Tab-separated table of C-alpha atoms and ligand atoms in Angstrom:
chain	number	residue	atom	x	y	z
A	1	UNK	CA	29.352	58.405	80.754
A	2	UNK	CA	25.800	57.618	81.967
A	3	UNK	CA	25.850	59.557	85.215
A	4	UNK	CA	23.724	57.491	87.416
A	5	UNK	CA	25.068	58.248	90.886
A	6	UNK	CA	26.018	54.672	91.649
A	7	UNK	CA	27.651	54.624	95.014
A	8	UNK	CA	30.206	51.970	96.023
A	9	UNK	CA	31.922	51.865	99.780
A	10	UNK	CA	29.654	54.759	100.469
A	11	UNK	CA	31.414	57.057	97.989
A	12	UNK	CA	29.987	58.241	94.966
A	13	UNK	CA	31.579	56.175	92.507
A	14	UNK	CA	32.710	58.516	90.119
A	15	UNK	CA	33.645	62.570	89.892
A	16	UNK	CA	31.108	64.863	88.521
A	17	UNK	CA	28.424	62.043	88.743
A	18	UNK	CA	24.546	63.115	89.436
A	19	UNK	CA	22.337	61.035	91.593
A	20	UNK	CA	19.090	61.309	90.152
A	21	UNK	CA	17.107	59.957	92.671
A	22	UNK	CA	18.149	62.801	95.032
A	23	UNK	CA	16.358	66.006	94.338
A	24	UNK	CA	16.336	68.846	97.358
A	25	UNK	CA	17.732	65.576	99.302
A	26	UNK	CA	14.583	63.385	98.246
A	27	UNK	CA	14.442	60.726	96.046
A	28	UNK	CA	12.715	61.085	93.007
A	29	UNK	CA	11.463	57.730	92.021
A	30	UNK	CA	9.744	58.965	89.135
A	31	UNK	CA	12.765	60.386	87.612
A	32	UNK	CA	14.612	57.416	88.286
A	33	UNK	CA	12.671	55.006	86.366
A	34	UNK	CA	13.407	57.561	83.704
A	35	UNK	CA	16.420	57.315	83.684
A	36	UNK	CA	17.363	53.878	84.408
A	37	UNK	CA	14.785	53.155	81.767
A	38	UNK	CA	12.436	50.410	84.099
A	39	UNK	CA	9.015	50.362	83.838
A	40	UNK	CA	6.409	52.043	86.514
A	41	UNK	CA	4.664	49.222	88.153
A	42	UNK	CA	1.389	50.265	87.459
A	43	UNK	CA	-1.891	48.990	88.884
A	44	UNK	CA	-3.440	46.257	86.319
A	45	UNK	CA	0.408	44.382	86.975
A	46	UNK	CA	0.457	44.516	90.440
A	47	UNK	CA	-3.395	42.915	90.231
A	48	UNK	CA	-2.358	40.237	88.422
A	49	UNK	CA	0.581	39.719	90.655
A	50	UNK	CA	-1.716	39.661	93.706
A	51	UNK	CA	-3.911	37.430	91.663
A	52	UNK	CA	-1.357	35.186	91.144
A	53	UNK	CA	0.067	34.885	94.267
A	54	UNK	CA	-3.656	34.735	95.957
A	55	UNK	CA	-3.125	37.591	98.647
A	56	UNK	CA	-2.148	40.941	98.691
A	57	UNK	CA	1.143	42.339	99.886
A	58	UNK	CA	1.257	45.695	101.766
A	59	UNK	CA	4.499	46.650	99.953
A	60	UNK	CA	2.340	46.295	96.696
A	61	UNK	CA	-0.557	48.297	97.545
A	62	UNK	CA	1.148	51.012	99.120
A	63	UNK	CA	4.235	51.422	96.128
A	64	UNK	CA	7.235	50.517	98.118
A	65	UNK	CA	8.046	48.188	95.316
A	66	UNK	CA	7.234	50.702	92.505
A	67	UNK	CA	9.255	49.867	89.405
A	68	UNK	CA	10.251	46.642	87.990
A	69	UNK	CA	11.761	44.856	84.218
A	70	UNK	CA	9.897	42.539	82.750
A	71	UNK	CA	7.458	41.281	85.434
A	72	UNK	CA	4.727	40.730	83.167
A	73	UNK	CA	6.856	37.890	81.733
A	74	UNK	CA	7.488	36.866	84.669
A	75	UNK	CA	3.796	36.175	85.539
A	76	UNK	CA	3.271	34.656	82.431
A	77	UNK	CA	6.044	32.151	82.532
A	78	UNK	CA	4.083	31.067	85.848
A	79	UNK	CA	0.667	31.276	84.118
A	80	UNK	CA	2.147	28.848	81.182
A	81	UNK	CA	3.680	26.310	83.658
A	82	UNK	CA	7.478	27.557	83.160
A	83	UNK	CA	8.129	28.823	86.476
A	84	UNK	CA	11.185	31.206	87.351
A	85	UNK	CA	13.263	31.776	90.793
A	86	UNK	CA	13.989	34.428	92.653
A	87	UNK	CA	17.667	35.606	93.702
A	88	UNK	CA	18.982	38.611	95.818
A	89	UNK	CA	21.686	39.097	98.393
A	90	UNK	CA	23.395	40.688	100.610
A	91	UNK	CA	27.223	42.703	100.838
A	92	UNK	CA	28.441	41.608	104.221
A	93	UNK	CA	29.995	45.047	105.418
A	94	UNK	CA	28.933	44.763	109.103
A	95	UNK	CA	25.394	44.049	111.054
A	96	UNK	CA	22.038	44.697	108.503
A	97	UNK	CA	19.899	47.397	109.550
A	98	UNK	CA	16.113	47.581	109.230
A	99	UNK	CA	16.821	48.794	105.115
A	100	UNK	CA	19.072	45.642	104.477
A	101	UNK	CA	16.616	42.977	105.328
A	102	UNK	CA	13.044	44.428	103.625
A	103	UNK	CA	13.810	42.892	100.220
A	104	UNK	CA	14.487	39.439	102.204
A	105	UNK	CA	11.204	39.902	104.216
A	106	UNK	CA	9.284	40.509	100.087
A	107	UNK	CA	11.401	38.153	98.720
A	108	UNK	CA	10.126	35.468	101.370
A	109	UNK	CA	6.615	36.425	100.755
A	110	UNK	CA	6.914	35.358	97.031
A	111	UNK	CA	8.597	32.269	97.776
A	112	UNK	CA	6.327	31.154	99.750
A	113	UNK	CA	3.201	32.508	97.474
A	114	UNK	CA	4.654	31.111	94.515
A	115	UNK	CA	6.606	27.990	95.459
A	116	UNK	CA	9.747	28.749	93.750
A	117	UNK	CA	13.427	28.547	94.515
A	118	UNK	CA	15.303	31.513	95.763
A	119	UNK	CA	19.365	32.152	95.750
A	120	UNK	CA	21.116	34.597	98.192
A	121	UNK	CA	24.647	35.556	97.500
A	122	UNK	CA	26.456	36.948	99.811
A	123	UNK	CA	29.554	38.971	98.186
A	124	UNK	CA	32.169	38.987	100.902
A	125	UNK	CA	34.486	39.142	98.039
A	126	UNK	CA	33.138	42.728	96.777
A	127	UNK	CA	32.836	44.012	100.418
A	128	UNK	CA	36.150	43.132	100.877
A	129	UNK	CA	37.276	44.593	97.371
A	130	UNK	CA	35.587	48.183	98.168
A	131	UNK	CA	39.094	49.821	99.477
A	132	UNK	CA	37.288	52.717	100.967
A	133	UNK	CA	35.698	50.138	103.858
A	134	UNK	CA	38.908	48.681	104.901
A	135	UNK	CA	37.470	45.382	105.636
A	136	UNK	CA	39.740	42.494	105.617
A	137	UNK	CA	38.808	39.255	104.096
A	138	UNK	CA	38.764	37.799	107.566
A	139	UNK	CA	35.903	40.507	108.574
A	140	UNK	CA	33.710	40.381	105.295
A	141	UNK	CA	33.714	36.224	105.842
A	142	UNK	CA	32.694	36.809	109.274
A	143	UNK	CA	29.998	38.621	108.333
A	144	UNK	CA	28.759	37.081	106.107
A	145	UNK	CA	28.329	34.463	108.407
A	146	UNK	CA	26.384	36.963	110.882
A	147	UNK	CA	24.208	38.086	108.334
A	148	UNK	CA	23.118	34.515	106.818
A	149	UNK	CA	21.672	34.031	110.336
A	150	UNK	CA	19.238	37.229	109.749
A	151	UNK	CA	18.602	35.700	106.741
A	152	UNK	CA	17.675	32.164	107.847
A	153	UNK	CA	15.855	34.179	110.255
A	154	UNK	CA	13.385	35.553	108.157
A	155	UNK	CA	12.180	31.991	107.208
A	156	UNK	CA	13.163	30.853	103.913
A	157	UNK	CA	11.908	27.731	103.064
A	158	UNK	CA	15.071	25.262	103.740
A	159	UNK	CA	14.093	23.386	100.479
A	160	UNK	CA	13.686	25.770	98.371
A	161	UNK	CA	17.171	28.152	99.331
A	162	UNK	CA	19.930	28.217	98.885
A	163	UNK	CA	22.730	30.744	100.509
A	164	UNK	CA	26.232	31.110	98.920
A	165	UNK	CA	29.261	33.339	100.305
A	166	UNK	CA	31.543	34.130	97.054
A	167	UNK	CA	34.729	33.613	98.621
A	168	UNK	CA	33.616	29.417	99.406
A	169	UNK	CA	31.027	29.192	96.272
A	170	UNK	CA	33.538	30.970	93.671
A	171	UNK	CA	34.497	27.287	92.070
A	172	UNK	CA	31.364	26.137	90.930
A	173	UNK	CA	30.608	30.127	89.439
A	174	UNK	CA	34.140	30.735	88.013
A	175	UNK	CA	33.286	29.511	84.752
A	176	UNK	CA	29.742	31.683	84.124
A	177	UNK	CA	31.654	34.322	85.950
A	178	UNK	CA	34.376	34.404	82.902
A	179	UNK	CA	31.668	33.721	80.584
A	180	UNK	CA	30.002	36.675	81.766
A	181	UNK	CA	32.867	38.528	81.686
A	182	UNK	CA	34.488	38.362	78.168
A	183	UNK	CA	31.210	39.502	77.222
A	184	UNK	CA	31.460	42.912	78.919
A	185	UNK	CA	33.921	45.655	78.169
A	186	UNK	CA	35.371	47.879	80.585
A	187	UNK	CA	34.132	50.614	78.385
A	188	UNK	CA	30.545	49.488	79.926
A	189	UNK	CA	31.186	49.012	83.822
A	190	UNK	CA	33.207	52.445	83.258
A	191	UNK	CA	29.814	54.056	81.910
A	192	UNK	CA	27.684	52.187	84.374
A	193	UNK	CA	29.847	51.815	87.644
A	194	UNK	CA	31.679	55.116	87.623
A	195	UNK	CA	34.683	53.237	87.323
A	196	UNK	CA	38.155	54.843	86.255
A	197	UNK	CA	42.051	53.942	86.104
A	198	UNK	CA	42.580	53.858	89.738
A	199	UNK	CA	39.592	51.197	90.504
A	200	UNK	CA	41.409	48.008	91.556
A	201	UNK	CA	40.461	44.755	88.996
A	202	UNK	CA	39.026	43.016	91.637
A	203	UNK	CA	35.935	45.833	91.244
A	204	UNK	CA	36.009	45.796	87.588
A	205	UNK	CA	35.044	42.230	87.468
A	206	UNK	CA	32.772	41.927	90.180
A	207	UNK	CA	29.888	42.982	88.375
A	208	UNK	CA	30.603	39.415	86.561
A	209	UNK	CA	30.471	37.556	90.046
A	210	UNK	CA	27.151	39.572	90.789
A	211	UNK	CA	25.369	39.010	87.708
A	212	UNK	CA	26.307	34.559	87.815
A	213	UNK	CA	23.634	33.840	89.378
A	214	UNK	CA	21.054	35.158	87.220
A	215	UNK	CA	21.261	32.473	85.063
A	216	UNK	CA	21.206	29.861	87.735
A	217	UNK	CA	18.780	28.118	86.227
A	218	UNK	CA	17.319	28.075	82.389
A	219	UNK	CA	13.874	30.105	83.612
A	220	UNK	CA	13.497	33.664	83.939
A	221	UNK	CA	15.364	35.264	87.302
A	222	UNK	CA	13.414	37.482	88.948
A	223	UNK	CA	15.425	39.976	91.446
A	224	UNK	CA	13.507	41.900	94.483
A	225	UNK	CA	16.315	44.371	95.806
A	226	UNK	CA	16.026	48.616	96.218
A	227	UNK	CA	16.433	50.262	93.245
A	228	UNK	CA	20.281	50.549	93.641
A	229	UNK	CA	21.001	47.291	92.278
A	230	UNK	CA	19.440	48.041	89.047
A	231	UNK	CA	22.689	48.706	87.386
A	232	UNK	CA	24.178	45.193	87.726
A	233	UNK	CA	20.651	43.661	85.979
A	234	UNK	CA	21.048	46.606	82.981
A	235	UNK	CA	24.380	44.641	82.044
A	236	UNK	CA	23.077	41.459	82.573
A	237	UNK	CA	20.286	42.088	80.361
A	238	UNK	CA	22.700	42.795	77.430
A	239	UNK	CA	24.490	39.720	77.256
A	240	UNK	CA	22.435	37.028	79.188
A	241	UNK	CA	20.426	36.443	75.581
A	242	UNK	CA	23.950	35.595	73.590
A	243	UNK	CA	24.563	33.229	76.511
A	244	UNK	CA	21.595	31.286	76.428
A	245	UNK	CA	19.950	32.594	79.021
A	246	UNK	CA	17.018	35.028	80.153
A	247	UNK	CA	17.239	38.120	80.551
A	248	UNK	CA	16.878	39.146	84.443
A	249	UNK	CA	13.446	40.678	85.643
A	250	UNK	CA	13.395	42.575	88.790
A	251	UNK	CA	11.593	44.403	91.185
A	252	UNK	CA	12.913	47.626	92.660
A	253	UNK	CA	11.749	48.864	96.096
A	254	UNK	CA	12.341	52.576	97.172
A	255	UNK	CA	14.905	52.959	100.118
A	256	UNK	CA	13.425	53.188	103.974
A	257	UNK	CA	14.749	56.697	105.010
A	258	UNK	CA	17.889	57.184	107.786
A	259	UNK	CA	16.296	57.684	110.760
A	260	UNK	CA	17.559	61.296	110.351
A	261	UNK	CA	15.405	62.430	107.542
A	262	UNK	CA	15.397	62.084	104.050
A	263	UNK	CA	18.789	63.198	103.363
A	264	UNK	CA	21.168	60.600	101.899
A	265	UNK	CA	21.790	57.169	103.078
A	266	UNK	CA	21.235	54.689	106.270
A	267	UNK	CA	25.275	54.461	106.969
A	268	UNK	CA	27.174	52.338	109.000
A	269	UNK	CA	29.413	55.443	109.618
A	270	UNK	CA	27.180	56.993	111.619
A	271	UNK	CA	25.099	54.487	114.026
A	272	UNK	CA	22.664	57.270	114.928
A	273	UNK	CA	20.559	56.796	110.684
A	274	UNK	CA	19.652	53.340	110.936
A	275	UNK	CA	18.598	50.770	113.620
A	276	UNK	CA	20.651	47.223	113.394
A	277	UNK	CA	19.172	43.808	113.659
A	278	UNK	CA	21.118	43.126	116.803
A	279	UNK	CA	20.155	46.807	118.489
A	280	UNK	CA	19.081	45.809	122.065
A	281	UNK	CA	16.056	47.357	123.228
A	282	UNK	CA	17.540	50.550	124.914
A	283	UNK	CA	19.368	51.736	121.704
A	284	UNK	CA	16.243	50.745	119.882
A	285	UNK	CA	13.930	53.650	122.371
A	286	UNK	CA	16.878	56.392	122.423
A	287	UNK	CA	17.876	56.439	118.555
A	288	UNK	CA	14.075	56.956	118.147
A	289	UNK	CA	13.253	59.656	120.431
A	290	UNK	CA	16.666	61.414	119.836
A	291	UNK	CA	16.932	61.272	116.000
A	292	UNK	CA	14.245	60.235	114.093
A	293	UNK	CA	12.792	63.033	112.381
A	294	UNK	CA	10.137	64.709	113.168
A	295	UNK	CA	6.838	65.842	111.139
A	296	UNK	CA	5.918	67.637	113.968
A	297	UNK	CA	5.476	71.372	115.138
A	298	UNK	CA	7.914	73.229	117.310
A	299	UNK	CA	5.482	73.058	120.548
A	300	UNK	CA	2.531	70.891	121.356
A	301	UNK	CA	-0.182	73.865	121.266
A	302	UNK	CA	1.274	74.546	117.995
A	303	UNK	CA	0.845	70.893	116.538
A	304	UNK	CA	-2.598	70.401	118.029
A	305	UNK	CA	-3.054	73.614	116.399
A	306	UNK	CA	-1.695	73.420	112.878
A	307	UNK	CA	-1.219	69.244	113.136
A	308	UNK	CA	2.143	67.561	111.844
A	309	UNK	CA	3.581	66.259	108.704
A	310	UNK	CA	3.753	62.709	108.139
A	311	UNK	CA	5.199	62.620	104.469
A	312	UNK	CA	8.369	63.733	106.125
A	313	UNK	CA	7.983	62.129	109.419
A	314	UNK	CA	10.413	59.469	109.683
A	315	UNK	CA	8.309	57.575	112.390
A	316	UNK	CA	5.703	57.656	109.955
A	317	UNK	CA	6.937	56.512	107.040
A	318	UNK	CA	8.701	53.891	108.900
A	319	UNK	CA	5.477	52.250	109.809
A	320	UNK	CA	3.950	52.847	106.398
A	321	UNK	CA	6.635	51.303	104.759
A	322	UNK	CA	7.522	48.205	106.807
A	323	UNK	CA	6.461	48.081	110.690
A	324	UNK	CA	2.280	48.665	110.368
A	325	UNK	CA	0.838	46.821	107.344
A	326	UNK	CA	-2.699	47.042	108.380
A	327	UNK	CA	-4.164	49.768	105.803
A	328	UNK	CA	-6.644	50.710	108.650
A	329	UNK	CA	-4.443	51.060	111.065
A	330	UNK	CA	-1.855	53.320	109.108
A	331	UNK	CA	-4.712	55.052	107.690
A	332	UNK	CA	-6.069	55.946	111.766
A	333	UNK	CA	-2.329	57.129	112.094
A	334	UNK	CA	-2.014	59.394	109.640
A	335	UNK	CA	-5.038	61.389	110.125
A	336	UNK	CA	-4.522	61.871	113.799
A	337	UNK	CA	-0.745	63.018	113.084
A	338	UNK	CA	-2.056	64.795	110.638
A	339	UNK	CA	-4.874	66.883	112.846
A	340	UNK	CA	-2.913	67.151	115.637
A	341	UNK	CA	-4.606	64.661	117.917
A	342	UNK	CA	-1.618	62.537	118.116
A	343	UNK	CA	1.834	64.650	118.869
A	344	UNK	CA	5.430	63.282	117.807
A	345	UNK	CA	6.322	61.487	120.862
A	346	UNK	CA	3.216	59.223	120.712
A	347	UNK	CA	4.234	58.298	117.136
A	348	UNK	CA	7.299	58.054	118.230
A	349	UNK	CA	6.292	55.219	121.297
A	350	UNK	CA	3.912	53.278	118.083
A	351	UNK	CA	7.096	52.706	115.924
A	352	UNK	CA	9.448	52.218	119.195
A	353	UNK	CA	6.569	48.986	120.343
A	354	UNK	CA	6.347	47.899	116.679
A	355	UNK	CA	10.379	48.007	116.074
A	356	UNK	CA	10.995	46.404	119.685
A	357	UNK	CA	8.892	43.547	119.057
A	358	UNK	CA	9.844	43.023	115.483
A	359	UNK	CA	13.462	43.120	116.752
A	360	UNK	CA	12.440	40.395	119.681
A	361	UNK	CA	10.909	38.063	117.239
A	362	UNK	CA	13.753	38.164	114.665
A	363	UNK	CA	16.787	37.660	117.262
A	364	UNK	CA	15.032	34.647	118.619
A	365	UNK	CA	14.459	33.353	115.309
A	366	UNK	CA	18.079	34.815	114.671
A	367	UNK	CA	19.550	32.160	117.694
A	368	UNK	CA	17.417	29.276	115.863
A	369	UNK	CA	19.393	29.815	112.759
A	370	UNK	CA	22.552	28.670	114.222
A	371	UNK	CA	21.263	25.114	114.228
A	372	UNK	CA	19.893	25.185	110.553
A	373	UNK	CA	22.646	27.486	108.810
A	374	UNK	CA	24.238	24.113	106.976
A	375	UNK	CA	20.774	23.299	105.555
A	376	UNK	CA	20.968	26.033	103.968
A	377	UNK	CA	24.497	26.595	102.509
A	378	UNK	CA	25.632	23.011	101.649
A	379	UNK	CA	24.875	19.787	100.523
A	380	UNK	CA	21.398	17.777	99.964
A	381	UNK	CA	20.192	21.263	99.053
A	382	UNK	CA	17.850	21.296	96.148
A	383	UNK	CA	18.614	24.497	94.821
A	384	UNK	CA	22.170	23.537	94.626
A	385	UNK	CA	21.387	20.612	92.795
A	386	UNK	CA	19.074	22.276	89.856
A	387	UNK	CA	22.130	24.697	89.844
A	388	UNK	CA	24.365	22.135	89.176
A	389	UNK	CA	22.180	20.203	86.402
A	390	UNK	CA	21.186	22.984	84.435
A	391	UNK	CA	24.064	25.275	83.864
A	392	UNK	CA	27.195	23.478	85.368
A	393	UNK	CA	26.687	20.687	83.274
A	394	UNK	CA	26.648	23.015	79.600
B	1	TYM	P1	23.563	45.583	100.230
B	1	TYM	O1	24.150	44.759	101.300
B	1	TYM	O2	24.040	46.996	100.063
B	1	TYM	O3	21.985	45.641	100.414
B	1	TYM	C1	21.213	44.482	100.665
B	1	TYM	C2	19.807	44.687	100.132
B	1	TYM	O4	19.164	45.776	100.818
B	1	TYM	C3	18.687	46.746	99.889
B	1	TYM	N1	18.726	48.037	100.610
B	1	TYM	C4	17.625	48.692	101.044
B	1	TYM	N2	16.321	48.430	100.927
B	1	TYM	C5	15.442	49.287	101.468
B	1	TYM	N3	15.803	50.398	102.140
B	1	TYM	C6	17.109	50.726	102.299
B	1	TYM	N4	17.455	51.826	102.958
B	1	TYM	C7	18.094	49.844	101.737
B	1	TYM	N5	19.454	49.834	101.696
B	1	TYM	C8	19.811	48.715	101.008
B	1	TYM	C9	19.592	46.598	98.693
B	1	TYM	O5	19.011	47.082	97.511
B	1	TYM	C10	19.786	45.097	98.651
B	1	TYM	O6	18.675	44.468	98.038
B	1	TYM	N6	25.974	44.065	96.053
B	1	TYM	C11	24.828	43.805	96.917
B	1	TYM	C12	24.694	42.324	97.317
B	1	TYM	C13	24.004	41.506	96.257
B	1	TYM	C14	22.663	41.630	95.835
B	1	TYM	C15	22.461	40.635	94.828
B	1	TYM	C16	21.612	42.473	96.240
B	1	TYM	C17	24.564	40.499	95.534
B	1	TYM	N7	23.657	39.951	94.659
B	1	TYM	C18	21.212	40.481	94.233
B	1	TYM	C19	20.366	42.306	95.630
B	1	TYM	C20	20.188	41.333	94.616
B	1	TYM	C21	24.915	44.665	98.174
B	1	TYM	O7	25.974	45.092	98.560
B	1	TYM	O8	23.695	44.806	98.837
């Protein structure tokens, strides 16, 4: 068994399994790509990338998105004319926090860059299927609805998208899905899922649903997600050649931390890791100044003294990672925190104005969505139509 941690319904998947990426509670990126066996996304790539797509991206520059598979062909599909699309998604479990939506917020930033189409599945069928979250079908529907909006919200192009919930999409994916699926044994989901004799079927071939709509169209898929979805593209990359079809490319971004600190996972369990989409501005201001974790020294004479931490500041490396993406700026911020000059609570204040307004911006763009949700998930869409030329037609 390849013991790569995977976790499903917030359980590790399987007894005895390592997680790789944790090591004294951190994640070890390095170690990951290792073992997952992606490739570092080194500097000259994420040039040409930038080159490409004629403007930098924070997320680039600054290694949030540090690993990807086969991004290089990627570019050079788009240098020879090809093209490729993008796809990600979402499991509707209950309200996105701040983590959930950063791939949509990338993935948004290429569409737009590079003019291509992007698919977002939304797998109420595997939220539902995940027995330890008790969700019934009802719920995981319902959400999925609620978290299309944040979604719309983050301003796809209406052209170019194209949003699908399993449960309503599953007949025009059924037959890649059981193409897909005689190609993969259970041996392999076993190895790479963690799954044993008591996982219901309905898990076992979900990886088939989750890998469809890679091959959505005859051009090379390229999937932005955190580095937890890698698994699902591993498999798809062993049989998507003997159907036809590309294998997928991704890019993997590193996980923003649980408010908390850098142990485990932003959890739905417990409210107090993460900050929601919907948090109203109140919540917003207390989870920060009661949780998030702290860089900083025990007293203020002590961090003016000896100055604070930001590598394990959560405040920090919340605004490094999504909320401040002026280099300058970030820069200013760490030296101060660093020296002392700026204590914990005035860090604390930066992320709670940056989060707050962020969080303003998005619900209002959030209530807009209502109008424009069928745009996006049915007819006259374009993306649907390629879909249906290219692979439903074969
Ligand atoms: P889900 O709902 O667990 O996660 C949605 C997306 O958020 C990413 N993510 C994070 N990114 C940064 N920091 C975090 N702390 C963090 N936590 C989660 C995930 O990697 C993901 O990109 N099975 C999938 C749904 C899915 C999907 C896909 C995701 C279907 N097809 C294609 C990505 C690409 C799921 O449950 O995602």
């Amino acid at each position: 068994m390849i013991s790569w941690g995977i976790y499903f319904g917030g359980e590790r998947a399987a007894e005895g399994s390592v997680t790789p990426w944790e090591v004294e509670g951190r994640v070890d990126y390095d170690r990951l790509i290792e073992e997952f066996g992606t490739q570092k996304f080194d500097r000259s790539l994420i040039e040409r990338l930038e080159r490409l797509a004629g403007e930098s991206h924070y997320m680039l520059r600054r290694g949030i998105f540090f690993s990807h598979r086969d991004l290089d062909k990627v570019l050079e599909d788009y240098e020879k004319g090809g093209g490729f699309f993008l796809y990600t998604g979402r499991g509707p479990s209950g309200p996105m926090h701040i983590g959930h939506i950063i791939p949509f917020y990338f993935t948004k930033w290429l569409q737009e860059r590079f003019k291509v189409n992007v698919y977002i599945q939304l797998t109420d069928d595997e939220k539902f299927l995940e027995k330890k979250r008790r969700l019934s079908l009802m719920e995981t529907k319902k959400w999925s609805y609620e978290n299309a909006l944040d979604i719309i919200a983050v301003g796809f192009d209406p052209d170019r998208t194209f949003i699908f919930q399993d449960t309503e999409y599953m007949g025009h994916m059924y037959e890649a899905a059981i193409k897909v699926a005689k190609k993969v044994n259970f041996s392999t989901v076993r190895a790479v899922f963690g799954f044993n004799t008591s996982t219901n079927i309905g898990m076992i071939f979900f990886p088939a649903v989750q890998i469809v709509p890679t091959l959505f169209e005859r051009r090379r898929c390229l999937i932005p997600a955190a580095i937890d979805q890698d698994p699902y593209w591993r498999v798809q990359r062993d049989i998507a050649e003997g159907l036809g079809f590309y294998k997928a490319a991704a890019i993997h971004s590193k996980f923003i931390p649980p408010l908390t600190g850098f142990q485990g996972k932003m959890s739905s369990s417990r409210p107090e890791t993460a900050i929601y989409l919907n948090d109203p501005p109140k919540t917003i201001k207390e989870k920060i100044y009661k949780y998030a974790f702290s860089g900083g020294q025990p007293t203020v004479e002590l961090h003016r003294k000896l100055g604070g931490n930001p590598d394990i500041d959560v405040s920090f490396q919340w605004l490094y990672m999504f909320f401040e993406p002026d280099d300058a700026r970030i820069e200013e911020i760490r030296e101060a925190y660093r020296s002392g000059s700026l204590l914990t609570g005035e860090l604390k204040d930066m992320l709670i104005e940056k989060v707050e307004k962020f969080l303003e911006e998005h619900q209002s763009r959030r209530d807009e969505a209502k109008e424009l949700i069928n745009t996006f998930k049915y007819d006259g869409n374009l993306a649907r139509r390629m879909w249906r030329e290219t692979v439903a037609s074969d």
